[in-house]
CSV table of C-alpha atoms and ligand atoms in Angstrom, one decimal:
chain,number,residue,atom,x,y,z
A,1,MET,CA,-6.1,-2.9,41.2
A,2,SER,CA,-5.7,-2.3,37.5
A,3,GLU,CA,-8.6,-2.4,35.0
A,4,THR,CA,-9.1,-5.6,32.9
A,5,PRO,CA,-8.4,-4.8,29.3
A,6,LEU,CA,-11.2,-5.4,26.8
A,7,VAL,CA,-8.8,-7.0,24.4
A,8,HIS,CA,-5.5,-8.5,25.5
A,9,LEU,CA,-3.0,-10.1,23.2
A,10,GLU,CA,-0.4,-12.1,25.2
A,11,ASN,CA,2.8,-13.3,23.6
A,12,ILE,CA,1.1,-13.9,20.2
A,13,VAL,CA,3.0,-15.8,17.6
A,14,VAL,CA,1.5,-16.2,14.1
A,15,ARG,CA,3.3,-17.7,11.1
A,16,LEU,CA,1.7,-17.8,7.7
A,17,GLY,CA,3.5,-19.8,5.0
A,18,ASP,CA,7.2,-19.3,5.7
A,19,LYS,CA,6.7,-15.9,7.1
A,20,MET,CA,6.8,-15.0,10.8
A,21,VAL,CA,4.0,-12.4,10.7
A,22,LEU,CA,3.5,-11.7,14.5
A,23,ASP,CA,6.5,-12.5,16.7
A,24,GLU,CA,5.6,-12.4,20.4
A,25,ILE,CA,3.1,-9.6,20.3
A,26,ASN,CA,1.7,-8.1,23.5
A,27,LEU,CA,-1.0,-5.5,23.4
A,28,LYS,CA,-3.8,-4.3,25.7
A,29,VAL,CA,-6.8,-2.4,24.5
A,30,PHE,CA,-9.1,-0.7,27.1
A,31,THR,CA,-12.7,0.2,27.0
A,32,GLY,CA,-13.2,3.5,25.2
A,33,ASP,CA,-9.8,3.4,23.5
A,34,ARG,CA,-9.4,4.2,19.8
A,35,LEU,CA,-6.3,2.3,19.0
A,36,VAL,CA,-4.8,3.0,15.6
A,37,ILE,CA,-2.5,0.3,14.2
A,38,LEU,CA,0.1,1.4,11.7
A,39,GLY,CA,2.5,-0.6,9.7
A,40,GLN,CA,3.7,-1.2,6.2
A,41,SER,CA,1.7,-3.3,3.7
A,42,GLY,CA,2.2,-6.9,4.6
A,43,SER,CA,3.3,-6.2,8.2
A,44,GLY,CA,0.4,-8.1,9.7
A,45,LYS,CA,-2.3,-5.5,10.5
A,46,SER,CA,-5.2,-7.4,9.0
A,47,THR,CA,-3.8,-10.6,10.6
A,48,MET,CA,-4.0,-9.0,14.0
A,49,LEU,CA,-7.7,-8.1,13.5
A,50,ARG,CA,-8.5,-11.7,12.2
A,51,LEU,CA,-6.8,-13.0,15.3
A,52,ILE,CA,-8.9,-10.9,17.7
A,53,LEU,CA,-12.1,-12.0,15.9
A,54,GLY,CA,-11.1,-15.7,16.3
A,55,ILE,CA,-10.9,-16.3,12.5
A,56,LEU,CA,-7.2,-17.2,12.9
A,57,ARG,CA,-5.4,-19.1,15.6
A,58,PRO,CA,-1.9,-18.2,16.8
A,59,ILE,CA,0.8,-20.8,17.0
A,60,SER,CA,1.3,-19.7,20.6
A,61,GLY,CA,0.0,-17.0,22.9
A,62,VAL,CA,-3.4,-16.1,24.2
A,63,VAL,CA,-6.1,-13.7,22.9
A,64,ARG,CA,-8.4,-12.5,25.7
A,65,TYR,CA,-11.6,-10.7,25.4
A,66,ARG,CA,-12.3,-9.5,29.0
A,67,ARG,CA,-11.6,-12.7,30.8
A,68,LEU,CA,-12.5,-15.0,28.0
A,69,GLN,CA,-9.9,-16.8,25.9
A,70,VAL,CA,-11.1,-16.4,22.4
A,71,GLN,CA,-9.4,-19.6,21.1
A,72,LYS,CA,-11.1,-21.7,23.7
A,73,LEU,CA,-14.6,-20.7,22.9
A,74,SER,CA,-17.1,-23.3,21.6
A,75,ARG,CA,-18.6,-22.6,18.2
A,76,SER,CA,-21.8,-21.2,19.7
A,77,LYS,CA,-19.9,-19.0,22.2
A,78,LEU,CA,-17.6,-17.8,19.4
A,79,ASN,CA,-20.7,-16.7,17.4
A,80,LEU,CA,-22.0,-14.9,20.4
A,81,PHE,CA,-18.7,-13.2,20.9
A,82,ARG,CA,-18.5,-12.1,17.3
A,83,SER,CA,-22.0,-10.6,17.5
A,84,ARG,CA,-20.5,-8.2,20.1
A,85,VAL,CA,-17.7,-7.2,17.7
A,86,GLY,CA,-18.3,-5.3,14.5
A,87,MET,CA,-15.8,-5.8,11.7
A,88,VAL,CA,-15.3,-3.5,8.7
A,89,TYR,CA,-13.2,-5.6,6.3
A,90,GLN,CA,-10.6,-4.1,4.1
A,91,ASP,CA,-12.4,-5.3,1.0
A,92,SER,CA,-15.9,-4.6,2.4
A,93,ALA,CA,-16.9,-8.3,2.2
A,94,LEU,CA,-20.6,-7.7,1.4
A,95,ILE,CA,-22.6,-10.6,0.1
A,96,SER,CA,-22.9,-9.9,-3.6
A,97,SER,CA,-26.2,-11.6,-4.2
A,98,MET,CA,-27.9,-9.7,-1.4
A,99,THR,CA,-29.2,-6.2,-1.4
A,100,VAL,CA,-27.8,-3.6,1.0
A,101,ARG,CA,-30.9,-4.1,3.2
A,102,GLU,CA,-30.4,-7.9,3.3
A,103,ASN,CA,-26.6,-7.5,4.0
A,104,LEU,CA,-27.4,-5.2,7.0
A,105,ALA,CA,-30.3,-7.3,8.3
A,106,LEU,CA,-28.4,-10.6,8.2
A,107,PRO,CA,-26.4,-10.4,11.4
A,108,VAL,CA,-29.3,-9.0,13.3
A,109,GLU,CA,-31.8,-11.7,12.0
A,110,GLU,CA,-29.3,-14.5,12.8
A,111,LEU,CA,-28.3,-13.4,16.2
A,112,SER,CA,-31.2,-11.4,17.7
A,113,ARG,CA,-35.0,-11.7,17.9
A,114,LYS,CA,-35.7,-8.1,16.9
A,115,PRO,CA,-38.9,-7.5,15.0
A,116,ARG,CA,-38.7,-6.6,11.3
A,117,LYS,CA,-39.9,-3.0,11.9
A,118,GLU,CA,-37.1,-2.4,14.4
A,119,ILE,CA,-34.5,-3.9,12.1
A,120,ASN,CA,-35.6,-1.7,9.3
A,121,ALA,CA,-35.4,1.4,11.5
A,122,LEU,CA,-31.9,0.4,12.5
A,123,ILE,CA,-30.9,-0.1,8.8
A,124,LYS,CA,-32.2,3.3,8.0
A,125,GLU,CA,-30.4,4.9,10.9
A,126,ASN,CA,-27.1,3.3,10.2
A,127,LEU,CA,-27.2,4.0,6.5
A,128,GLU,CA,-28.0,7.6,7.3
A,129,MET,CA,-25.0,7.8,9.6
A,130,VAL,CA,-22.6,6.8,6.8
A,131,GLY,CA,-24.3,9.0,4.2
A,132,MET,CA,-25.9,6.1,2.3
A,133,SER,CA,-29.6,6.8,2.8
A,134,GLY,CA,-31.9,5.3,0.3
A,135,THR,CA,-29.6,2.6,-1.0
A,136,GLU,CA,-31.5,-0.3,0.7
A,137,GLU,CA,-32.6,-2.1,-2.4
A,138,LYS,CA,-29.3,-1.8,-4.3
A,139,LEU,CA,-26.9,-4.7,-4.9
A,140,PRO,CA,-23.2,-4.2,-3.9
A,141,SER,CA,-22.3,-4.4,-7.6
A,142,GLU,CA,-24.3,-1.3,-8.2
A,143,LEU,CA,-22.2,0.7,-5.8
A,144,SER,CA,-18.7,2.2,-6.0
A,145,GLY,CA,-15.9,0.8,-3.9
A,146,GLY,CA,-16.2,3.7,-1.4
A,147,MET,CA,-19.9,3.3,-1.1
A,148,ARG,CA,-19.5,-0.4,-0.4
A,149,LYS,CA,-17.0,0.4,2.3
A,150,ARG,CA,-19.6,2.7,3.9
A,151,VAL,CA,-22.3,0.1,3.7
A,152,SER,CA,-19.9,-2.3,5.3
A,153,LEU,CA,-19.4,0.2,8.1
A,154,ALA,CA,-23.1,0.5,8.6
A,155,ARG,CA,-23.3,-3.3,8.7
A,156,ALA,CA,-20.7,-3.4,11.5
A,157,MET,CA,-22.8,-1.1,13.6
A,158,MET,CA,-26.0,-3.0,13.2
A,159,MET,CA,-25.5,-5.1,16.4
A,160,GLN,CA,-24.5,-2.0,18.4
A,161,PRO,CA,-21.2,-3.7,19.2
A,162,GLU,CA,-19.0,-2.8,22.1
A,163,LEU,CA,-15.9,-3.3,20.0
A,164,ILE,CA,-15.4,-2.4,16.3
A,165,LEU,CA,-12.5,-3.4,14.2
A,166,PHE,CA,-11.9,-1.2,11.2
A,167,ASP,CA,-9.5,-2.4,8.5
A,168,GLU,CA,-8.6,0.7,6.4
A,169,PRO,CA,-12.0,2.4,6.8
A,170,THR,CA,-11.1,5.5,4.8
A,171,ALA,CA,-8.9,4.0,2.1
A,172,GLY,CA,-10.2,5.0,-1.4
A,173,LEU,CA,-12.7,7.5,0.0
A,174,ASP,CA,-12.8,11.1,-1.0
A,175,PRO,CA,-11.6,13.6,1.6
A,176,VAL,CA,-15.1,14.8,2.6
A,177,ILE,CA,-16.4,11.3,3.2
A,178,SER,CA,-13.1,10.3,5.0
A,179,SER,CA,-13.7,13.2,7.4
A,180,VAL,CA,-17.3,12.0,8.0
A,181,ILE,CA,-16.0,8.5,8.8
A,182,ASP,CA,-13.3,9.9,11.1
A,183,GLU,CA,-15.9,11.9,12.9
A,184,LEU,CA,-18.1,8.9,13.1
A,185,MET,CA,-15.4,6.8,14.7
A,186,ILE,CA,-14.7,9.6,17.3
A,187,ASN,CA,-18.5,9.9,18.0
A,188,LEU,CA,-18.9,6.2,18.5
A,189,SER,CA,-16.6,6.2,21.5
A,190,GLY,CA,-17.9,9.5,22.8
A,191,LYS,CA,-21.6,8.6,22.8
A,192,THR,CA,-21.6,4.9,23.4
A,193,ASN,CA,-18.2,4.2,24.8
A,194,THR,CA,-17.6,1.8,21.9
A,195,THR,CA,-14.0,0.7,21.7
A,196,SER,CA,-12.3,0.8,18.3
A,197,ILE,CA,-9.2,-0.7,16.7
A,198,ILE,CA,-8.4,1.0,13.5
A,199,VAL,CA,-6.0,0.0,10.8
A,200,THR,CA,-5.0,2.8,8.6
A,201,HIS,CA,-2.3,4.2,6.3
A,202,GLU,CA,-3.7,7.8,6.4
A,203,MET,CA,-1.6,9.6,8.9
A,204,ASP,CA,-3.9,12.7,9.1
A,205,SER,CA,-6.8,10.5,9.9
A,206,ALA,CA,-4.7,8.4,12.4
A,207,PHE,CA,-3.7,11.5,14.4
A,208,LYS,CA,-7.2,12.8,14.3
A,209,VAL,CA,-9.0,9.7,15.7
A,210,ALA,CA,-6.4,7.9,17.8
A,211,THR,CA,-6.3,7.9,21.6
A,212,ARG,CA,-3.4,5.4,21.3
A,213,MET,CA,-1.2,4.4,18.4
A,214,ALA,CA,0.8,1.2,17.8
A,215,MET,CA,3.2,0.4,15.1
A,216,LEU,CA,4.0,-3.0,13.7
A,217,TYR,CA,7.3,-3.7,12.1
A,218,GLN,CA,9.0,-7.0,11.3
A,219,GLY,CA,6.6,-8.9,13.5
A,220,LYS,CA,7.0,-6.7,16.5
A,221,ILE,CA,5.1,-3.8,18.0
A,222,ILE,CA,8.0,-1.3,18.0
A,223,GLU,CA,6.0,1.6,19.5
A,224,GLU,CA,2.8,1.9,21.4
A,225,THR,CA,1.8,5.2,22.9
A,226,THR,CA,-0.3,8.3,22.8
A,227,PRO,CA,-0.5,10.3,19.5
A,228,ASP,CA,1.7,13.1,20.9
A,229,ARG,CA,4.4,10.8,21.9
A,230,PHE,CA,4.1,8.8,18.7
A,231,ARG,CA,4.6,11.9,16.7
A,232,ALA,CA,7.7,12.7,18.7
A,233,SER,CA,9.1,9.2,18.7
A,234,ALA,CA,12.8,8.8,18.4
A,235,ASN,CA,12.4,5.4,16.7
A,236,PRO,CA,13.7,5.9,13.1
A,237,VAL,CA,11.1,3.5,11.7
A,238,VAL,CA,8.3,5.4,13.3
A,239,ARG,CA,9.8,8.7,12.3
A,240,GLN,CA,10.0,7.6,8.7
A,241,PHE,CA,6.4,6.5,8.8
A,242,VAL,CA,5.1,9.7,10.4
A,243,THR,CA,7.0,11.9,8.0
A,244,GLY,CA,6.5,9.7,4.9
A,245,THR,CA,10.0,10.1,3.7
A,246,THR,CA,11.7,7.6,1.4
A,247,GLU,CA,15.0,7.7,3.2
A,248,GLY,CA,15.2,5.5,6.3
A,249,PRO,CA,15.2,2.0,7.6
A,250,ILE,CA,11.8,1.0,6.0
A,251,THR,CA,13.1,1.5,2.5
A,252,LYS,CA,16.3,-0.3,3.2
A,253,THR,CA,14.5,-3.5,4.2
A,254,PRO,CA,13.1,-5.5,1.3
A,255,LEU,CA,9.5,-6.2,1.9
A,256,ASN,CA,9.9,-10.0,1.8
A,257,ALA,CA,13.3,-10.1,3.5
A,258,ASP,CA,12.3,-13.0,5.7
A,259,SER,CA,10.5,-15.1,3.1
A,260,SER,CA,13.5,-15.7,0.8
A,261,LYS,CA,13.0,-18.1,-2.1
B,1,ATP,N1,-3.4,-17.1,4.2
B,1,ATP,C1,-2.2,-16.7,4.1
B,1,ATP,N2,-1.2,-17.6,3.7
B,1,ATP,C2,0.1,-17.2,3.7
B,1,ATP,N3,0.5,-16.0,3.9
B,1,ATP,C3,-0.4,-15.0,4.3
B,1,ATP,C4,-1.8,-15.4,4.4
B,1,ATP,N4,-2.5,-14.3,4.8
B,1,ATP,C5,-1.5,-13.3,4.9
B,1,ATP,N5,-0.3,-13.7,4.6
B,1,ATP,C6,1.0,-13.0,4.7
B,1,ATP,O1,1.0,-12.4,6.0
B,1,ATP,C7,1.6,-11.1,6.0
B,1,ATP,C8,0.7,-10.2,6.7
B,1,ATP,O2,-0.5,-10.0,6.0
B,1,ATP,P1,-1.6,-8.9,6.4
B,1,ATP,O3,-2.8,-9.1,5.5
B,1,ATP,O4,-1.9,-9.1,7.8
B,1,ATP,O5,-0.9,-7.6,6.1
B,1,ATP,P2,-1.4,-6.1,6.3
B,1,ATP,O6,-0.5,-5.4,7.3
B,1,ATP,O7,-2.8,-6.1,6.6
B,1,ATP,O8,-1.1,-5.4,4.8
B,1,ATP,P3,-1.9,-4.4,3.9
B,1,ATP,O9,-1.6,-3.0,4.5
B,1,ATP,O10,-1.4,-4.6,2.6
B,1,ATP,O11,-3.4,-4.7,4.0
B,1,ATP,C9,1.8,-10.8,4.5
B,1,ATP,O12,3.2,-11.0,4.3
B,1,ATP,C10,1.0,-11.8,3.7
B,1,ATP,O13,1.7,-12.2,2.6
B,2,MG,MG1,-4.5,-5.5,5.5
């Protein structure tokens, strides 16, 4: 008998505007995995995360979380499901009128009955984890982009989720903080068996944190394997991505090839 995946995308088709973004995608993510999703800008990585969170519906196909079909959940069940999933958005997505403390407290206050003292302790602990101690009373506008990103990461961990989706968690961060975030992602699955899906462009970070890697290209997952096999892939698109060279199939394909005017 095989294990039930935590997340299972089955024959997913997503079209946005006149672009086929995901074209019959199949993907399984198992508990404890750290799956890194790679792909060019505009290849549909963020779309895939939005799909898993139930923010976006596919034209066809099924998104499963354990045995649940995400698209079939009622509003209240969807909220409950989202409370089990942490999301670190590409643009941080903090609420600008709220302090760091209020941003972090919000999901916990809405979805749990934890006493204030416990919430404050959680806030302190999670800010410490991302190196942002003492920023509780600051507004997002008083922080740098990288700092906002780290606060957004702390917010994603507030509900102690079993799955965390990271959209470019280290983009725009300095190398030291990037390493701290990489370590954090690794520790999360080591200590609490948290499952992570991580979108990144940083290949060093990808190889450091991934237990599996998947590459999106022209609407398809063209490779899905272990980091070692990914690095040794014979697929020319994957090779070009891994080595970062300008010569290869990626540069020959105009970015908007399939959305011609
Ligand atoms: N609301 C929308 N309406 C129309 N097209 C959209 C919409 N959202 C995204 N797209 C298109 O879908 C494609 C995939 O977008 P997505 O944000 O998933 O890319 P990405 O892989 O995350 O890119 P990046 O690395 O730049 O963040 C892009 O071509 C984008 O233009
Ligand atoms: Mg994106």
